[in-house]
Amino acid sequence: MNLSSELFSKAIQVFPGGVNSPVRSFKGLHTTPKFIEKAYGYKIIDVDNINYIDFCMSFGPLILGHQHPAVKEEIISALDKGWSYGACERYSLELAEFILSKIPFIDQLRFVNSGTEAVMTAVRLARAYTGKNKIIKFNGCYHGHLDSLLVQSGSGLAGTLEASSSGVPSETIKNTPIAELDDIKSIEQIFTHYNNDIAAIIMEPLPANYGLLPQRLEFLQKVRDLCIQNDALLIFDEVISGFRVSFGGMAEFTGIRPDIITYGKIIGGGMPVGAIGASKKIMEQLAPVGNVYQAGTLSANPVAMRAGLATLKILSEVGFYENLEKITKDIVHIFSDWSQQYQGGRFNHYHFEQVSSLFWPVRKGKKDSGRIRNIKNLPISLKEDFFALFQVLLEKGIYLAPNAYEVGFVSLAHMDALTELENRLYKK
Ligand SMILES: *Cc1c(COP(=O)(O)O)cnc(C)c1O
């Protein structure tokens, strides 16, 4: 027995399913999770001293790779000054000023500790600001684990709602009507049906939690227009796409300006940080100025703020995103070529969807008719397909997030991984 599986057998005694977040479990796979001992650059090394090229990258935050020297140096020097004050400090101010100077369409920020917290606050703000109750969510978008957004449309009657988790009261999800991605009509119907009670539409402008489902620009524009016509706010959940597809996320990339933006993942450079950004008018609804309550004992943690700033400074350098996309294209190219010929074409049904520095292996469409934009068009065999690919790659020392719906994340550190990736893929 290797050490990872030994530790896992202990972990299942003390954590439900042996994990602290369900996507880390290898549920459905034949292997137990790898316990990571350390990581640097594009590599993670497990407790059995096996190393992997890491395409999970902590599910997105590590856009520079593990232990980027500039970020590490900031964290170490931050520690010398203490690691939590519960009082005002200059580090969050520096990070906020830096972000706001580069993202001109928001005026103010509030820092929290996770993406979930950011979304929770954004939803409350939207309700308070509009005086309305309902938040339209899309099937196939994930916004963290707050009660009101753990909803999907039921499989039966069109329009029925189902909580996607037990423990969520049906009264709570009543306020979350569900629309379909790439389907304007489904949104128009909700606006008609609920007349004047829609506070906001929340969406991932680049849905990346149910596979990678890039939306048409016209669709995003129409969503923006519908919100304006109906006096509803538009919330872009940019917890993945923020600082990923461009510094200003999808809002900058598409030119479509939401009313509220949530950030997470990259913004803390691998430390737990989230943020809400909006106009001053909206943000000042928050306590202590306004009546929307929100608070956090450890919010704007000084070590995390400095890790975030060190990371974002590098992202703002000229050519960073072009360079990262080029690295990603090269990686996708290597994966694609390999998948076409491996074991006489065992994986030749695969296509590697790619947007910016994200990629997602998925079965090619029947007619090769292009991109999957809606979860109704996901292949039925998605999970089985993925498990087979995941297992083969893991044995070759290549680590994807252990779940068919998760995307692959490429970091700056992967710049040096191309040759090794090829060698690992083609090694017998
Ligand atoms: C990861 C994610 C969240 C939740 O963030 P946590 O930090 O895990 O709470 C919310 N929205 C989107 C789009 C995400 O990708």
Coordinates of N, CA and C in Angstrom, one line a residue, residues 132-333:
K132 N -36.0 44.3 -4.9 CA -36.7 43.1 -5.4 C -36.1 41.8 -4.8
N133 N -36.7 40.7 -5.1 CA -36.3 39.5 -4.4 C -35.6 38.4 -5.3
K134 N -36.0 38.3 -6.5 CA -35.5 37.1 -7.3 C -34.2 37.3 -8.0
I135 N -33.4 36.3 -8.0 CA -32.1 36.3 -8.7 C -32.2 35.2 -9.8
I136 N -32.1 35.6 -11.0 CA -32.1 34.6 -12.1 C -30.7 33.9 -12.2
K137 N -30.7 32.6 -12.2 CA -29.4 31.9 -12.3 C -29.5 31.0 -13.5
F138 N -28.3 30.6 -14.1 CA -28.3 29.7 -15.2 C -28.0 28.3 -14.9
N139 N -28.7 27.4 -15.5 CA -28.3 26.0 -15.4 C -26.9 25.8 -15.9
G140 N -26.0 25.2 -15.1 CA -24.7 25.0 -15.6 C -23.7 26.0 -15.1
C141 N -24.2 27.0 -14.3 CA -23.2 27.9 -13.7 C -23.1 27.6 -12.2
Y142 N -21.9 27.7 -11.7 CA -21.7 27.5 -10.2 C -21.3 28.8 -9.6
H143 N -21.9 29.1 -8.4 CA -21.5 30.3 -7.8 C -21.2 30.1 -6.3
G144 N -20.6 29.0 -6.0 CA -20.3 28.7 -4.6 C -21.5 28.0 -3.9
H145 N -21.4 27.8 -2.6 CA -22.3 26.9 -1.9 C -23.3 27.7 -1.1
L146 N -23.7 28.9 -1.4 CA -24.8 29.5 -0.7 C -26.1 28.9 -1.0
D147 N -26.9 28.8 0.0 CA -28.2 28.1 -0.1 C -29.0 28.5 -1.4
S148 N -29.2 29.8 -1.5 CA -30.2 30.3 -2.5 C -29.7 30.0 -4.0
L149 N -28.4 29.7 -4.1 CA -28.0 29.4 -5.5 C -27.7 27.9 -5.8
L150 N -28.0 27.1 -4.8 CA -27.9 25.6 -5.0 C -29.2 25.1 -5.6
V151 N -29.4 25.5 -6.9 CA -30.7 25.2 -7.5 C -30.4 24.7 -9.0
Q152 N -31.2 23.8 -9.4 CA -31.2 23.5 -10.8 C -32.7 23.3 -11.3
S153 N -32.9 23.4 -12.6 CA -34.3 23.2 -13.0 C -34.5 21.7 -12.9
G154 N -35.7 21.3 -12.5 CA -36.0 19.9 -12.3 C -36.1 19.2 -13.6
S155 N -36.0 17.8 -13.6 CA -35.9 17.1 -14.8 C -37.3 16.9 -15.4
G156 N -38.3 17.1 -14.5 CA -39.7 16.8 -15.0 C -40.3 18.1 -15.7
L157 N -41.3 18.6 -15.2 CA -42.0 19.8 -15.8 C -41.0 20.9 -16.0
A158 N -41.2 21.5 -17.1 CA -40.4 22.7 -17.4 C -40.8 23.8 -16.3
G159 N -39.8 24.4 -15.8 CA -40.1 25.5 -14.9 C -40.1 25.1 -13.4
T160 N -40.0 23.8 -13.1 CA -40.0 23.4 -11.7 C -38.5 23.6 -11.2
L161 N -38.4 23.8 -9.9 CA -37.1 24.0 -9.4 C -36.8 22.9 -8.4
E162 N -35.5 22.6 -8.4 CA -35.0 21.5 -7.5 C -33.8 22.1 -6.8
A163 N -33.7 21.9 -5.5 CA -32.4 22.2 -4.8 C -31.4 21.2 -5.3
S164 N -30.1 21.7 -5.6 CA -29.1 20.7 -6.0 C -28.3 20.2 -4.8
S165 N -28.9 20.5 -3.6 CA -28.3 20.0 -2.3 C -29.4 19.7 -1.4
S166 N -29.3 18.7 -0.6 CA -30.3 18.6 0.5 C -30.0 19.6 1.6
G167 N -31.0 19.9 2.4 CA -30.8 20.9 3.4 C -31.1 22.3 3.0
V168 N -31.5 22.5 1.7 CA -31.9 23.8 1.2 C -33.4 23.9 1.2
P169 N -34.1 24.7 2.0 CA -35.5 24.8 2.0 C -36.1 25.2 0.6
S170 N -37.2 24.7 0.3 CA -37.8 25.0 -1.0 C -38.2 26.5 -1.0
E171 N -38.5 27.1 0.1 CA -38.8 28.5 0.2 C -37.6 29.4 -0.3
T172 N -36.4 28.9 0.0 CA -35.2 29.6 -0.3 C -35.0 29.7 -1.8
I173 N -35.2 28.5 -2.5 CA -34.9 28.5 -3.9 C -36.0 29.0 -4.8
K174 N -37.2 29.2 -4.1 CA -38.3 29.9 -4.9 C -37.8 31.2 -5.5
N175 N -36.9 31.8 -4.8 CA -36.4 33.1 -5.3 C -35.3 33.0 -6.3
T176 N -35.1 31.8 -6.8 CA -34.0 31.7 -7.8 C -34.5 31.0 -9.1
P177 N -35.2 31.7 -9.9 CA -35.6 31.1 -11.2 C -34.4 30.7 -12.1
I178 N -34.6 29.6 -12.8 CA -33.4 29.1 -13.6 C -33.6 29.4 -15.1
A179 N -32.6 29.9 -15.7 CA -32.6 30.1 -17.2 C -31.6 29.2 -17.8
E180 N -31.7 29.1 -19.1 CA -30.7 28.2 -19.8 C -29.7 29.1 -20.5
L181 N -28.4 28.6 -20.5 CA -27.4 29.3 -21.2 C -27.7 29.3 -22.7
D182 N -27.2 30.3 -23.4 CA -27.4 30.3 -24.9 C -28.8 30.3 -25.3
D183 N -29.7 30.8 -24.4 CA -31.2 30.7 -24.7 C -31.9 31.9 -24.2
I184 N -31.9 33.0 -25.0 CA -32.5 34.2 -24.5 C -34.0 34.1 -24.1
K185 N -34.7 33.3 -24.9 CA -36.1 33.1 -24.6 C -36.3 32.7 -23.2
S186 N -35.5 31.8 -22.7 CA -35.7 31.3 -21.3 C -35.6 32.4 -20.3
I187 N -34.8 33.4 -20.6 CA -34.7 34.5 -19.7 C -35.9 35.5 -19.9
E188 N -36.3 35.7 -21.1 CA -37.4 36.6 -21.3 C -38.7 36.0 -20.6
Q189 N -38.8 34.7 -20.7 CA -40.0 34.1 -20.1 C -40.0 34.4 -18.6
I190 N -38.9 34.3 -18.0 CA -38.8 34.5 -16.5 C -39.1 36.0 -16.2
F191 N -38.6 36.9 -17.0 CA -38.9 38.3 -16.7 C -40.4 38.5 -16.9
T192 N -41.0 37.9 -17.9 CA -42.5 38.1 -18.1 C -43.2 37.5 -16.9
H193 N -42.8 36.3 -16.5 CA -43.6 35.5 -15.5 C -43.5 36.2 -14.1
Y194 N -42.3 36.7 -13.8 CA -42.2 37.3 -12.5 C -42.2 38.9 -12.5
N195 N -42.7 39.3 -13.7 CA -43.1 40.7 -13.8 C -42.0 41.6 -13.3
N196 N -42.2 42.1 -12.1 CA -41.2 43.1 -11.6 C -40.5 42.7 -10.4
D197 N -40.2 41.5 -10.2 CA -39.6 41.1 -9.0 C -38.2 40.5 -9.2
I198 N -37.6 40.8 -10.3 CA -36.2 40.2 -10.6 C -35.2 41.3 -10.1
A199 N -34.4 41.0 -9.1 CA -33.4 41.9 -8.6 C -32.2 41.9 -9.5
A200 N -31.8 40.7 -10.0 CA -30.6 40.5 -10.8 C -30.5 39.2 -11.5
I201 N -29.7 39.2 -12.6 CA -29.2 38.0 -13.2 C -27.8 37.8 -12.7
I202 N -27.5 36.6 -12.2 CA -26.1 36.3 -11.9 C -25.6 35.2 -12.9
M203 N -24.4 35.4 -13.5 CA -23.9 34.5 -14.4 C -22.4 34.4 -14.3
E204 N -21.8 33.3 -14.7 CA -20.4 33.2 -15.0 C -20.4 33.7 -16.5
P205 N -19.7 34.8 -16.8 CA -19.7 35.2 -18.2 C -18.9 34.3 -19.1
L206 N -18.0 33.5 -18.5 CA -17.4 32.4 -19.1 C -17.7 31.1 -18.3
P207 N -18.8 30.4 -18.5 CA -19.1 29.3 -17.6 C -18.0 28.3 -17.6
A208 N -17.4 27.9 -16.5 CA -16.2 27.1 -16.4 C -16.3 26.1 -15.3
N209 N -17.5 25.8 -14.8 CA -17.7 24.9 -13.7 C -18.5 23.7 -14.0
Y210 N -18.9 23.6 -15.3 CA -19.7 22.5 -15.7 C -19.1 22.1 -17.1
G211 N -17.8 22.0 -17.1 CA -17.1 22.0 -18.3 C -16.9 23.5 -18.7
L212 N -16.4 23.6 -19.9 CA -16.1 25.0 -20.4 C -17.1 25.3 -21.5
L213 N -18.1 26.2 -21.2 CA -19.2 26.5 -22.1 C -19.2 27.9 -22.6
P214 N -18.3 28.2 -23.5 CA -18.2 29.6 -23.9 C -19.5 30.2 -24.5
Q215 N -19.9 31.4 -24.1 CA -21.1 31.9 -24.6 C -20.8 32.9 -25.8
R216 N -21.8 33.0 -26.6 CA -21.7 34.0 -27.7 C -21.8 35.4 -27.2
L217 N -21.0 36.3 -27.8 CA -21.0 37.7 -27.4 C -22.4 38.3 -27.5
E218 N -23.1 37.9 -28.5 CA -24.5 38.5 -28.7 C -25.4 38.1 -27.5
F219 N -25.2 36.8 -27.0 CA -26.0 36.4 -25.9 C -25.7 37.2 -24.7
L220 N -24.4 37.4 -24.4 CA -24.0 38.2 -23.2 C -24.6 39.6 -23.3
Q221 N -24.5 40.2 -24.5 CA -25.0 41.5 -24.8 C -26.5 41.6 -24.5
K222 N -27.2 40.5 -25.0 CA -28.7 40.5 -24.8 C -29.0 40.4 -23.3
V223 N -28.3 39.6 -22.6 CA -28.5 39.5 -21.1 C -28.4 40.9 -20.5
R224 N -27.3 41.6 -20.9 CA -27.1 42.9 -20.4 C -28.3 43.8 -20.7
D225 N -28.8 43.8 -22.0 CA -29.9 44.6 -22.4 C -31.2 44.3 -21.6
L226 N -31.4 43.0 -21.4 CA -32.6 42.6 -20.7 C -32.6 43.1 -19.3
C227 N -31.5 43.1 -18.6 CA -31.4 43.6 -17.3 C -31.7 45.1 -17.3
I228 N -31.2 45.8 -18.2 CA -31.5 47.3 -18.2 C -33.0 47.5 -18.5
Q229 N -33.5 46.8 -19.4 CA -34.9 47.0 -19.8 C -35.8 46.7 -18.6
N230 N -35.4 45.8 -17.7 CA -36.3 45.4 -16.6 C -35.8 45.9 -15.2
D231 N -35.0 46.9 -15.3 CA -34.5 47.5 -14.0 C -33.9 46.4 -13.1
A232 N -33.2 45.5 -13.6 CA -32.5 44.4 -12.8 C -31.0 44.7 -12.9
L233 N -30.3 44.2 -12.0 CA -28.8 44.3 -12.1 C -28.2 43.1 -12.7
L234 N -27.1 43.3 -13.3 CA -26.3 42.1 -13.9 C -25.1 41.9 -13.0
I235 N -25.1 40.7 -12.5 CA -23.9 40.3 -11.7 C -23.0 39.3 -12.5
F236 N -21.8 39.7 -12.8 CA -20.8 38.8 -13.4 C -20.1 38.1 -12.3
D237 N -20.2 36.8 -12.2 CA -19.4 36.1 -11.2 C -18.1 35.7 -12.0
E238 N -17.1 36.5 -11.7 CA -15.8 36.3 -12.3 C -14.8 35.7 -11.4
V239 N -15.3 34.8 -10.6 CA -14.4 34.1 -9.6 C -13.3 33.3 -10.4
I240 N -13.7 32.7 -11.5 CA -12.7 32.0 -12.3 C -12.1 33.0 -13.4
S241 N -13.0 33.7 -14.1 CA -12.6 34.4 -15.3 C -11.9 35.7 -14.9
G242 N -12.1 36.3 -13.7 CA -11.4 37.5 -13.3 C -9.9 37.3 -13.2
F243 N -9.2 38.2 -13.8 CA -7.7 38.1 -13.8 C -7.2 36.9 -14.6
R244 N -8.1 36.2 -15.2 CA -7.7 35.0 -16.0 C -7.8 35.2 -17.5
V245 N -8.9 35.7 -18.0 CA -9.0 35.9 -19.4 C -8.4 37.2 -19.8
S246 N -8.4 38.1 -18.9 CA -7.7 39.4 -19.0 C -7.6 39.9 -17.6
F247 N -6.9 41.0 -17.4 CA -6.8 41.5 -16.0 C -8.2 41.8 -15.5
G248 N -9.0 42.5 -16.3 CA -10.4 42.9 -16.0 C -11.4 41.8 -16.3
G249 N -11.0 40.6 -16.5 CA -11.9 39.5 -16.7 C -12.7 39.6 -17.9
M250 N -13.9 38.9 -17.9 CA -14.7 38.9 -19.1 C -15.3 40.3 -19.3
A251 N -15.5 41.1 -18.3 CA -16.1 42.4 -18.4 C -15.2 43.3 -19.3
E252 N -13.9 43.1 -19.1 CA -12.9 43.9 -19.9 C -12.8 43.2 -21.3
F253 N -12.7 41.9 -21.3 CA -12.5 41.2 -22.6 C -13.7 41.4 -23.6
T254 N -14.9 41.4 -23.1 CA -16.1 41.6 -24.0 C -16.5 43.0 -24.1
G255 N -16.1 43.9 -23.2 CA -16.6 45.2 -23.2 C -18.0 45.3 -22.6
I256 N -18.6 44.2 -22.1 CA -19.9 44.3 -21.5 C -19.8 44.5 -20.0
R257 N -20.4 45.6 -19.5 CA -20.2 46.0 -18.2 C -21.3 45.6 -17.2
P258 N -21.0 44.7 -16.3 CA -22.0 44.3 -15.3 C -22.2 45.4 -14.2
D259 N -23.2 45.2 -13.4 CA -23.4 46.2 -12.3 C -22.5 45.8 -11.1
I260 N -22.4 44.5 -10.9 CA -21.7 44.0 -9.7 C -20.8 42.9 -10.2
I261 N -19.5 42.8 -9.7 CA -18.6 41.7 -10.1 C -18.1 41.1 -8.9
T262 N -18.1 39.7 -8.9 CA -17.4 39.0 -7.8 C -16.1 38.4 -8.3
Y263 N -15.1 38.5 -7.4 CA -13.8 37.9 -7.7 C -13.5 36.9 -6.6
G264 N -12.5 36.1 -6.9 CA -12.0 35.1 -6.0 C -10.8 34.5 -6.6
K265 N -10.5 33.2 -6.2 CA -9.4 32.5 -6.8 C -8.1 33.3 -7.0
I266 N -7.8 33.8 -8.3 CA -6.6 34.5 -8.5 C -6.3 35.7 -7.7
I267 N -7.4 36.4 -7.3 CA -7.2 37.7 -6.6 C -6.3 37.6 -5.3
G268 N -6.2 36.4 -4.7 CA -5.4 36.2 -3.5 C -4.1 35.5 -3.8
G269 N -3.8 35.3 -5.1 CA -2.5 34.6 -5.4 C -2.3 33.3 -4.8
G270 N -3.4 32.6 -4.4 CA -3.3 31.3 -3.8 C -3.7 31.3 -2.3
M271 N -3.9 32.5 -1.8 CA -4.4 32.7 -0.4 C -5.9 32.9 -0.5
P272 N -6.6 32.6 0.7 CA -8.0 32.7 0.6 C -8.5 34.2 0.6
V273 N -8.9 34.6 -0.6 CA -9.4 36.0 -0.8 C -10.6 36.0 -1.8
G274 N -11.6 36.8 -1.5 CA -12.6 37.0 -2.5 C -12.9 38.5 -2.5
A275 N -13.7 39.0 -3.5 CA -14.0 40.4 -3.4 C -15.3 40.7 -4.2
I276 N -16.0 41.8 -3.8 CA -17.1 42.3 -4.5 C -16.7 43.6 -5.0
G277 N -17.0 43.9 -6.3 CA -16.8 45.3 -6.8 C -18.0 45.8 -7.5
A278 N -18.2 47.1 -7.5 CA -19.3 47.7 -8.1 C -19.1 49.3 -8.1
S279 N -20.1 50.0 -8.6 CA -20.1 51.4 -8.5 C -20.2 51.8 -7.0
K280 N -19.8 53.1 -6.7 CA -19.8 53.6 -5.4 C -21.3 53.6 -4.9
K281 N -22.2 53.9 -5.7 CA -23.6 54.0 -5.4 C -24.1 52.6 -4.8
I282 N -23.7 51.6 -5.5 CA -24.1 50.2 -5.1 C -23.3 49.8 -3.8
M283 N -22.0 50.0 -3.9 CA -21.2 49.5 -2.8 C -21.5 50.2 -1.5
E284 N -21.9 51.4 -1.6 CA -22.2 52.2 -0.3 C -23.5 51.8 0.3
Q285 N -24.2 50.8 -0.2 CA -25.3 50.1 0.5 C -24.8 49.3 1.6
L286 N -23.5 48.9 1.5 CA -22.9 48.0 2.5 C -22.6 48.8 3.9
A287 N -22.8 48.1 5.0 CA -22.5 48.6 6.3 C -20.9 48.8 6.3
P288 N -20.4 49.9 6.9 CA -21.1 50.8 7.8 C -21.8 52.0 7.2
V289 N -21.7 52.1 5.9 CA -22.4 53.3 5.3 C -23.9 53.0 5.1
G290 N -24.2 51.9 4.5 CA -25.6 51.5 4.3 C -26.1 50.5 5.2
N291 N -27.3 49.9 4.8 CA -27.9 48.9 5.7 C -27.7 47.5 5.4
V292 N -26.9 47.2 4.4 CA -26.7 45.8 4.0 C -25.5 45.3 4.9
Y293 N -25.8 44.3 5.7 CA -24.8 43.8 6.6 C -23.9 42.8 6.0
Q294 N -22.6 43.0 6.2 CA -21.6 42.0 5.8 C -20.4 42.3 6.6
A295 N -19.7 41.2 7.0 CA -18.5 41.4 7.9 C -17.6 40.2 7.8
G296 N -16.4 40.3 8.3 CA -15.5 39.1 8.3 C -14.3 39.3 9.3
T297 N -14.2 38.5 10.2 CA -13.1 38.6 11.2 C -11.7 38.6 10.5
L298 N -11.6 37.7 9.5 CA -10.2 37.5 8.9 C -10.2 38.2 7.5
S299 N -11.2 39.0 7.2 CA -11.2 39.6 5.9 C -10.0 40.5 5.7
A300 N -9.6 40.6 4.4 CA -8.4 41.5 4.1 C -7.2 41.1 4.9
N301 N -7.0 39.8 5.0 CA -5.8 39.3 5.8 C -4.6 39.9 5.1
P302 N -3.7 40.5 5.9 CA -2.5 41.2 5.3 C -1.6 40.3 4.5
V303 N -1.4 39.0 4.9 CA -0.5 38.1 4.2 C -1.2 37.8 2.8
A304 N -2.5 37.6 2.9 CA -3.2 37.3 1.6 C -3.2 38.5 0.7
M305 N -3.4 39.6 1.3 CA -3.4 40.9 0.4 C -2.1 41.1 -0.3
R306 N -1.0 40.8 0.4 CA 0.3 41.0 -0.2 C 0.6 39.9 -1.3
A307 N 0.1 38.7 -1.0 CA 0.3 37.6 -2.0 C -0.6 38.0 -3.3
G308 N -1.7 38.6 -3.1 CA -2.6 39.0 -4.2 C -1.9 40.1 -5.0
L309 N -1.4 41.1 -4.3 CA -0.8 42.2 -5.0 C 0.4 41.8 -5.8
A310 N 1.2 40.9 -5.2 CA 2.4 40.5 -5.9 C 2.0 39.7 -7.2
T311 N 0.9 38.9 -7.1 CA 0.5 38.2 -8.2 C -0.1 39.1 -9.3
L312 N -1.0 40.0 -8.9 CA -1.6 40.9 -9.9 C -0.6 41.8 -10.6
K313 N 0.4 42.2 -9.9 CA 1.4 43.1 -10.5 C 2.0 42.4 -11.7
I314 N 2.3 41.1 -11.6 CA 2.9 40.3 -12.7 C 1.9 40.2 -13.8
L315 N 0.6 39.9 -13.5 CA -0.4 39.8 -14.5 C -0.6 41.1 -15.3
S316 N -0.3 42.2 -14.7 CA -0.5 43.5 -15.4 C 0.6 43.8 -16.3
E317 N 1.7 43.0 -16.4 CA 2.8 43.3 -17.3 C 2.3 43.1 -18.7
V318 N 2.9 44.0 -19.6 CA 2.5 43.9 -21.0 C 2.8 42.5 -21.6
G319 N 1.8 42.0 -22.3 CA 2.0 40.7 -23.0 C 1.7 39.5 -22.1
F320 N 1.4 39.7 -20.8 CA 1.3 38.5 -20.0 C 0.2 37.5 -20.5
Y321 N -1.0 38.1 -20.8 CA -2.1 37.2 -21.2 C -1.9 36.6 -22.6
E322 N -1.2 37.3 -23.5 CA -0.9 36.8 -24.8 C 0.0 35.6 -24.7
N323 N 1.0 35.8 -23.8 CA 2.0 34.7 -23.6 C 1.4 33.5 -23.0
L324 N 0.5 33.7 -22.0 CA -0.1 32.6 -21.3 C -1.1 31.8 -22.3
E325 N -1.7 32.5 -23.1 CA -2.6 31.9 -24.1 C -1.8 31.1 -25.1
K326 N -0.7 31.6 -25.5 CA 0.2 30.9 -26.4 C 0.7 29.6 -25.8
I327 N 1.1 29.6 -24.5 CA 1.5 28.4 -23.8 C 0.4 27.4 -23.8
T328 N -0.8 27.9 -23.5 CA -2.0 27.0 -23.4 C -2.3 26.4 -24.8
K329 N -2.2 27.1 -25.8 CA -2.4 26.6 -27.2 C -1.4 25.5 -27.5
D330 N -0.2 25.7 -27.1 CA 0.8 24.7 -27.3 C 0.5 23.4 -26.5
I331 N 0.1 23.6 -25.3 CA -0.3 22.4 -24.5 C -1.5 21.7 -25.1
V332 N -2.5 22.4 -25.5 CA -3.7 21.8 -26.1 C -3.3 21.0 -27.3
H333 N -2.4 21.6 -28.1 CA -1.9 21.0 -29.3 C -1.3 19.7 -29.0

